[in-house]
Every structure is written in structure tokens, then in C-alpha cells.
Amino acid sequence: MKYYILFGPPGAGKGTQAAPMAQRFNLRHISTGALLRAEIAAGTALGKEAAVLIEKGCLVPDEVVEGMIESAFNAEKEAVGFILDGFPRTVSQARDLDALLARRGESLTAVVSLIIPDSVVKERIAGRAAIEGRADDAKPEVIENRIRTYHEKTEPLIAYYKETGKYHEVPAEGTIEEVGARINELVDRF
Ligand code: ADP
């Protein structure tokens, strides 16, 4: 199985790029954000707990997202691999992912890291708020907190993955097709 991490700040285009990438390479797209929003929409206990944190721009607990990831791995029978979008988001989640993959006799294939400045991120999230109606996209202070959370908790993963030699950067500015072509070129190599 192939295991790709699509990495980047909120608004980098992970969800947008994951869909065509999944189709092209027969990979299953797992977005922890989308899975959490589905729990919220279904009104589950997990969803209610997550909603409070997401609406503040905070992360949900590691064990919650890790449980979702493991279930998604176990449910998959057809695909040749996975694209992880929005996971891992902390060094602790990255370590747990390594352990989970090792238990399955597998390992990470590559980290595709979308590079984009904070100023562009803010514009994109503001644009998306009008289209998708996500509660965590609408308020400037929540967006600020998500970007701050990214720099504090998620950005340290870059150093973590650089150590493994599996970390690859892709400039994420340009059209969706241009960024997609850069990603395809990278994924073709691994
Ligand atoms: P974005 O990348 O645009 O911030 P996501 O859809 O990936 O949006 O995530 C939305 C929210 O869901 C995050 O702000 C966070 O609260 C929560 N979340 C998603 N993935 C994780 C994760 N791996 N660990 C903790 N919280 C997460």
C-alpha cells in the first residue's frame, strides 16, 4: 500500500488537490476535517465534542482523529493506497501514525507539502467561506487561530519528516491545474 500525506496550512488546497490525485492514482482520500464535519452533521457525541473545538480554531484530541484514521484504513479493500489530508497535525500524531503503519507492516511513502504564504491562505479561506459555508471559515479571529495553531503545532512536522528523507515541497500558488500537475509529477516518482 502507498501512504501519502498531503501536508500544508489551512487553505493550502489539500482537499481540492486530493480529489483528482485520488482518482488518478487509485488512492483513497481520507480527510480528518471532512470526517469530523460528517460526525457534526450526524449529531454524534464525538461530533458535538469536536464542534466546540473546531469552531474556536483549536485541534481535536489526538486519540479522536487517530481512531478515525485507523477505522478508515481497516475499511479499505479496493484502493492501492491512501492520501492523508489534515492528518497528522501534531508531532505526537506523526509518531502514532508511524507506529500504526509499522503494526500493519507498512511505512509512509511520501509527504507532499503544499507551500503557500499566510496572506494567500487568508484570501482563500475568506473566498471558501462564501461558497462552502463552513462555520470555522467565517470568523477572522477563528481563521487567525487556525493559522497560529498551524505554525505552533503542525509546522514542526516539517523538520520531523525532513529527517526521514520522504519530505517533498510543492509550490501551491497558481491555478488548480498547475498545482495538480506539480503534485502528479511528484507522485509519479514514488
Ligand atoms: P483546514 O485544513 O482548512 O483547517 P480541515 O478540514 O482539515 O480544515 O480541518 C478543520 C478542523 O478540524 C481543524 O481546524 C481542527 O479543529 C480539526 N481537525 C482536522 N484534522 C485534525 C487533526 N488531525 N487533529 C486535530 N484536529 C483536527
GROMACS .gro file of N, CA and C in nm, residues 41-121:
model
  243
   41ALA      N    1  -2.242   1.680   1.145
   41ALA     CA    2  -2.370   1.682   1.071
   41ALA      C    3  -2.462   1.571   1.121
   42ALA      N    4  -2.404   1.456   1.159
   42ALA     CA    5  -2.485   1.343   1.206
   42ALA      C    6  -2.526   1.360   1.352
   43GLY      N    7  -2.472   1.462   1.419
   43GLY     CA    8  -2.510   1.490   1.558
   43GLY      C    9  -2.462   1.386   1.658
   44THR      N   10  -2.350   1.317   1.628
   44THR     CA   11  -2.298   1.216   1.722
   44THR      C   12  -2.231   1.284   1.842
   45ALA      N   13  -2.206   1.205   1.946
   45ALA     CA   14  -2.140   1.259   2.066
   45ALA      C   15  -2.001   1.311   2.029
   46LEU      N   16  -1.931   1.233   1.946
   46LEU     CA   17  -1.797   1.275   1.900
   46LEU      C   18  -1.808   1.408   1.825
   47GLY      N   19  -1.909   1.419   1.739
   47GLY     CA   20  -1.930   1.542   1.661
   47GLY      C   21  -1.957   1.662   1.751
   48LYS      N   22  -2.034   1.640   1.854
   48LYS     CA   23  -2.066   1.752   1.945
   48LYS      C   24  -1.942   1.799   2.018
   49GLU      N   25  -1.860   1.705   2.059
   49GLU     CA   26  -1.735   1.739   2.130
   49GLU      C   27  -1.641   1.813   2.033
   50ALA      N   28  -1.633   1.764   1.910
   50ALA     CA   29  -1.542   1.823   1.812
   50ALA      C   30  -1.586   1.963   1.770
   51ALA      N   31  -1.717   1.983   1.758
   51ALA     CA   32  -1.768   2.111   1.707
   51ALA      C   33  -1.721   2.228   1.792
   52VAL      N   34  -1.722   2.210   1.924
   52VAL     CA   35  -1.683   2.318   2.015
   52VAL      C   36  -1.539   2.360   1.987
   53LEU      N   37  -1.451   2.261   1.963
   53LEU     CA   38  -1.310   2.290   1.940
   53LEU      C   39  -1.288   2.349   1.801
   54ILE      N   40  -1.352   2.290   1.701
   54ILE     CA   41  -1.333   2.334   1.562
   54ILE      C   42  -1.380   2.478   1.546
   55GLU      N   43  -1.493   2.511   1.609
   55GLU     CA   44  -1.546   2.647   1.593
   55GLU      C   45  -1.458   2.752   1.661
   56LYS      N   46  -1.367   2.708   1.748
   56LYS     CA   47  -1.271   2.802   1.809
   56LYS      C   48  -1.138   2.803   1.731
   57GLY      N   49  -1.124   2.713   1.636
   57GLY     CA   50  -0.997   2.705   1.561
   57GLY      C   51  -0.893   2.623   1.634
   58CYS      N   52  -0.937   2.541   1.732
   58CYS     CA   53  -0.844   2.454   1.806
   58CYS      C   54  -0.844   2.314   1.742
   59LEU      N   55  -0.745   2.234   1.781
   59LEU     CA   56  -0.740   2.096   1.733
   59LEU      C   57  -0.827   2.008   1.821
   60VAL      N   58  -0.879   1.899   1.766
   60VAL     CA   59  -0.948   1.800   1.848
   60VAL      C   60  -0.842   1.704   1.902
   61PRO      N   61  -0.875   1.628   2.008
   61PRO     CA   62  -0.772   1.543   2.069
   61PRO      C   63  -0.714   1.440   1.971
   62ASP      N   64  -0.585   1.411   1.989
   62ASP     CA   65  -0.515   1.317   1.901
   62ASP      C   66  -0.590   1.183   1.889
   63GLU      N   67  -0.635   1.130   2.004
   63GLU     CA   68  -0.694   0.995   2.001
   63GLU      C   69  -0.822   0.990   1.917
   64VAL      N   70  -0.893   1.104   1.908
   64VAL     CA   71  -1.016   1.108   1.828
   64VAL      C   72  -0.983   1.089   1.680
   65VAL      N   73  -0.888   1.171   1.630
   65VAL     CA   74  -0.856   1.160   1.487
   65VAL      C   75  -0.782   1.031   1.456
   66GLU      N   76  -0.701   0.984   1.550
   66GLU     CA   77  -0.628   0.859   1.526
   66GLU      C   78  -0.724   0.741   1.514
   67GLY      N   79  -0.830   0.743   1.594
   67GLY     CA   80  -0.933   0.638   1.585
   67GLY      C   81  -0.999   0.640   1.448
   68MET      N   82  -1.026   0.761   1.398
   68MET     CA   83  -1.091   0.773   1.268
   68MET      C   84  -1.000   0.721   1.156
   69ILE      N   85  -0.871   0.752   1.167
   69ILE     CA   86  -0.774   0.709   1.066
   69ILE      C   87  -0.764   0.556   1.063
   70GLU      N   88  -0.756   0.496   1.181
   70GLU     CA   89  -0.742   0.351   1.185
   70GLU      C   90  -0.866   0.283   1.126
   71SER      N   91  -0.985   0.335   1.159
   71SER     CA   92  -1.108   0.277   1.102
   71SER      C   93  -1.108   0.290   0.951
   72ALA      N   94  -1.063   0.406   0.901
   72ALA     CA   95  -1.063   0.427   0.756
   72ALA      C   96  -0.966   0.330   0.688
   73PHE      N   97  -0.850   0.306   0.748
   73PHE     CA   98  -0.754   0.209   0.692
   73PHE      C   99  -0.820   0.071   0.687
   74ASN      N  100  -0.885   0.034   0.798
   74ASN     CA  101  -0.941  -0.101   0.807
   74ASN      C  102  -1.057  -0.122   0.710
   75ALA      N  103  -1.127  -0.014   0.678
   75ALA     CA  104  -1.245  -0.025   0.592
   75ALA      C  105  -1.208  -0.040   0.445
   76GLU      N  106  -1.085  -0.009   0.409
   76GLU     CA  107  -1.048  -0.002   0.268
   76GLU      C  108  -1.004  -0.138   0.213
   77LYS      N  109  -1.069  -0.177   0.103
   77LYS     CA  110  -1.031  -0.306   0.043
   77LYS      C  111  -0.986  -0.290  -0.103
   78GLU      N  112  -1.024  -0.181  -0.166
   78GLU     CA  113  -1.006  -0.170  -0.311
   78GLU      C  114  -0.884  -0.087  -0.354
   79ALA      N  115  -0.858   0.022  -0.282
   79ALA     CA  116  -0.759   0.117  -0.330
   79ALA      C  117  -0.617   0.061  -0.317
   80VAL      N  118  -0.524   0.121  -0.389
   80VAL     CA  119  -0.384   0.078  -0.379
   80VAL      C  120  -0.310   0.160  -0.273
   81GLY      N  121  -0.381   0.255  -0.212
   81GLY     CA  122  -0.317   0.334  -0.108
   81GLY      C  123  -0.405   0.447  -0.061
   82PHE      N  124  -0.346   0.536   0.016
   82PHE     CA  125  -0.422   0.641   0.084
   82PHE      C  126  -0.356   0.778   0.067
   83ILE      N  127  -0.441   0.880   0.064
   83ILE     CA  128  -0.393   1.018   0.079
   83ILE      C  129  -0.447   1.067   0.212
   84LEU      N  130  -0.358   1.103   0.302
   84LEU     CA  131  -0.400   1.158   0.430
   84LEU      C  132  -0.400   1.310   0.420
   85ASP      N  133  -0.514   1.370   0.444
   85ASP     CA  134  -0.533   1.515   0.429
   85ASP      C  135  -0.579   1.569   0.564
   86GLY      N  136  -0.496   1.652   0.626
   86GLY     CA  137  -0.531   1.707   0.758
   86GLY      C  138  -0.482   1.620   0.872
   87PHE      N  139  -0.411   1.516   0.841
   87PHE     CA  140  -0.354   1.425   0.942
   87PHE      C  141  -0.219   1.375   0.890
   88PRO      N  142  -0.115   1.369   0.971
   88PRO     CA  143  -0.107   1.414   1.109
   88PRO      C  144  -0.094   1.566   1.118
   89ARG      N  145  -0.132   1.621   1.233
   89ARG     CA  146  -0.130   1.765   1.254
   89ARG      C  147  -0.048   1.802   1.377
   90THR      N  148   0.003   1.702   1.447
   90THR     CA  149   0.093   1.727   1.561
   90THR      C  150   0.204   1.622   1.552
   91VAL      N  151   0.318   1.652   1.619
   91VAL     CA  152   0.428   1.555   1.617
   91VAL      C  153   0.383   1.424   1.682
   92SER      N  154   0.300   1.435   1.785
   92SER     CA  155   0.250   1.315   1.851
   92SER      C  156   0.167   1.230   1.753
   93GLN      N  157   0.083   1.295   1.672
   93GLN     CA  158   0.005   1.220   1.571
   93GLN      C  159   0.098   1.155   1.469
   94ALA      N  160   0.206   1.224   1.433
   94ALA     CA  161   0.300   1.168   1.335
   94ALA      C  162   0.368   1.044   1.391
   95ARG      N  163   0.407   1.049   1.518
   95ARG     CA  164   0.471   0.932   1.581
   95ARG      C  165   0.372   0.816   1.586
   96ASP      N  166   0.246   0.849   1.624
   96ASP     CA  167   0.145   0.743   1.633
   96ASP      C  168   0.115   0.683   1.495
   97LEU      N  169   0.119   0.769   1.393
   97LEU     CA  170   0.097   0.716   1.256
   97LEU      C  171   0.210   0.620   1.219
   98ASP      N  172   0.333   0.658   1.248
   98ASP     CA  173   0.446   0.568   1.219
   98ASP      C  174   0.426   0.433   1.288
   99ALA      N  175   0.381   0.437   1.415
   99ALA     CA  176   0.361   0.313   1.491
   99ALA      C  177   0.246   0.231   1.430
  100LEU      N  178   0.140   0.301   1.393
  100LEU     CA  179   0.024   0.232   1.333
  100LEU      C  180   0.064   0.163   1.202
  101LEU      N  181   0.140   0.235   1.118
  101LEU     CA  182   0.183   0.177   0.991
  101LEU      C  183   0.277   0.059   1.016
  102ALA      N  184   0.367   0.073   1.114
  102ALA     CA  185   0.461  -0.036   1.144
  102ALA      C  186   0.385  -0.161   1.188
  103ARG      N  187   0.281  -0.144   1.268
  103ARG     CA  188   0.199  -0.259   1.312
  103ARG      C  189   0.135  -0.330   1.194
  104ARG      N  190   0.109  -0.254   1.087
  104ARG     CA  191   0.047  -0.312   0.967
  104ARG      C  192   0.154  -0.363   0.870
  105GLY      N  193   0.281  -0.352   0.908
  105GLY     CA  194   0.390  -0.394   0.820
  105GLY      C  195   0.410  -0.298   0.704
  106GLU      N  196   0.370  -0.173   0.724
  106GLU     CA  197   0.377  -0.074   0.616
  106GLU      C  198   0.461   0.045   0.661
  107SER      N  199   0.486   0.138   0.567
  107SER     CA  200   0.551   0.263   0.606
  107SER      C  201   0.507   0.373   0.511
  108LEU      N  202   0.537   0.495   0.553
  108LEU     CA  203   0.499   0.611   0.475
  108LEU      C  204   0.568   0.610   0.339
  109THR      N  205   0.496   0.651   0.234
  109THR     CA  206   0.556   0.657   0.101
  109THR      C  207   0.621   0.794   0.078
  110ALA      N  208   0.545   0.901   0.095
  110ALA     CA  209   0.598   1.036   0.073
  110ALA      C  210   0.508   1.140   0.138
  111VAL      N  211   0.569   1.251   0.175
  111VAL     CA  212   0.494   1.368   0.224
  111VAL      C  213   0.498   1.473   0.114
  112VAL      N  214   0.380   1.513   0.066
  112VAL     CA  215   0.368   1.617  -0.035
  112VAL      C  216   0.326   1.744   0.038
  113SER      N  217   0.418   1.839   0.046
  113SER     CA  218   0.395   1.957   0.130
  113SER      C  219   0.363   2.078   0.043
  114LEU      N  220   0.243   2.132   0.057
  114LEU     CA  221   0.199   2.247  -0.022
  114LEU      C  222   0.248   2.375   0.045
  115ILE      N  223   0.325   2.454  -0.029
  115ILE     CA  224   0.388   2.574   0.026
  115ILE      C  225   0.313   2.698  -0.020
  116ILE      N  226   0.268   2.777   0.077
  116ILE     CA  227   0.187   2.894   0.045
  116ILE      C  228   0.197   2.997   0.158
  117PRO      N  229   0.208   3.126   0.125
  117PRO     CA  230   0.219   3.225   0.233
  117PRO      C  231   0.086   3.247   0.307
  118ASP      N  232   0.098   3.290   0.434
  118ASP     CA  233  -0.022   3.314   0.517
  118ASP      C  234  -0.120   3.410   0.451
  119SER      N  235  -0.067   3.512   0.380
  119SER     CA  236  -0.156   3.613   0.321
  119SER      C  237  -0.248   3.548   0.217
  120VAL      N  238  -0.197   3.455   0.138
  120VAL     CA  239  -0.279   3.388   0.036
  120VAL      C  240  -0.378   3.293   0.104
  121VAL      N  241  -0.332   3.228   0.211
  121VAL     CA  242  -0.419   3.139   0.289
  121VAL      C  243  -0.544   3.215   0.335
   0.00000   0.00000   0.00000
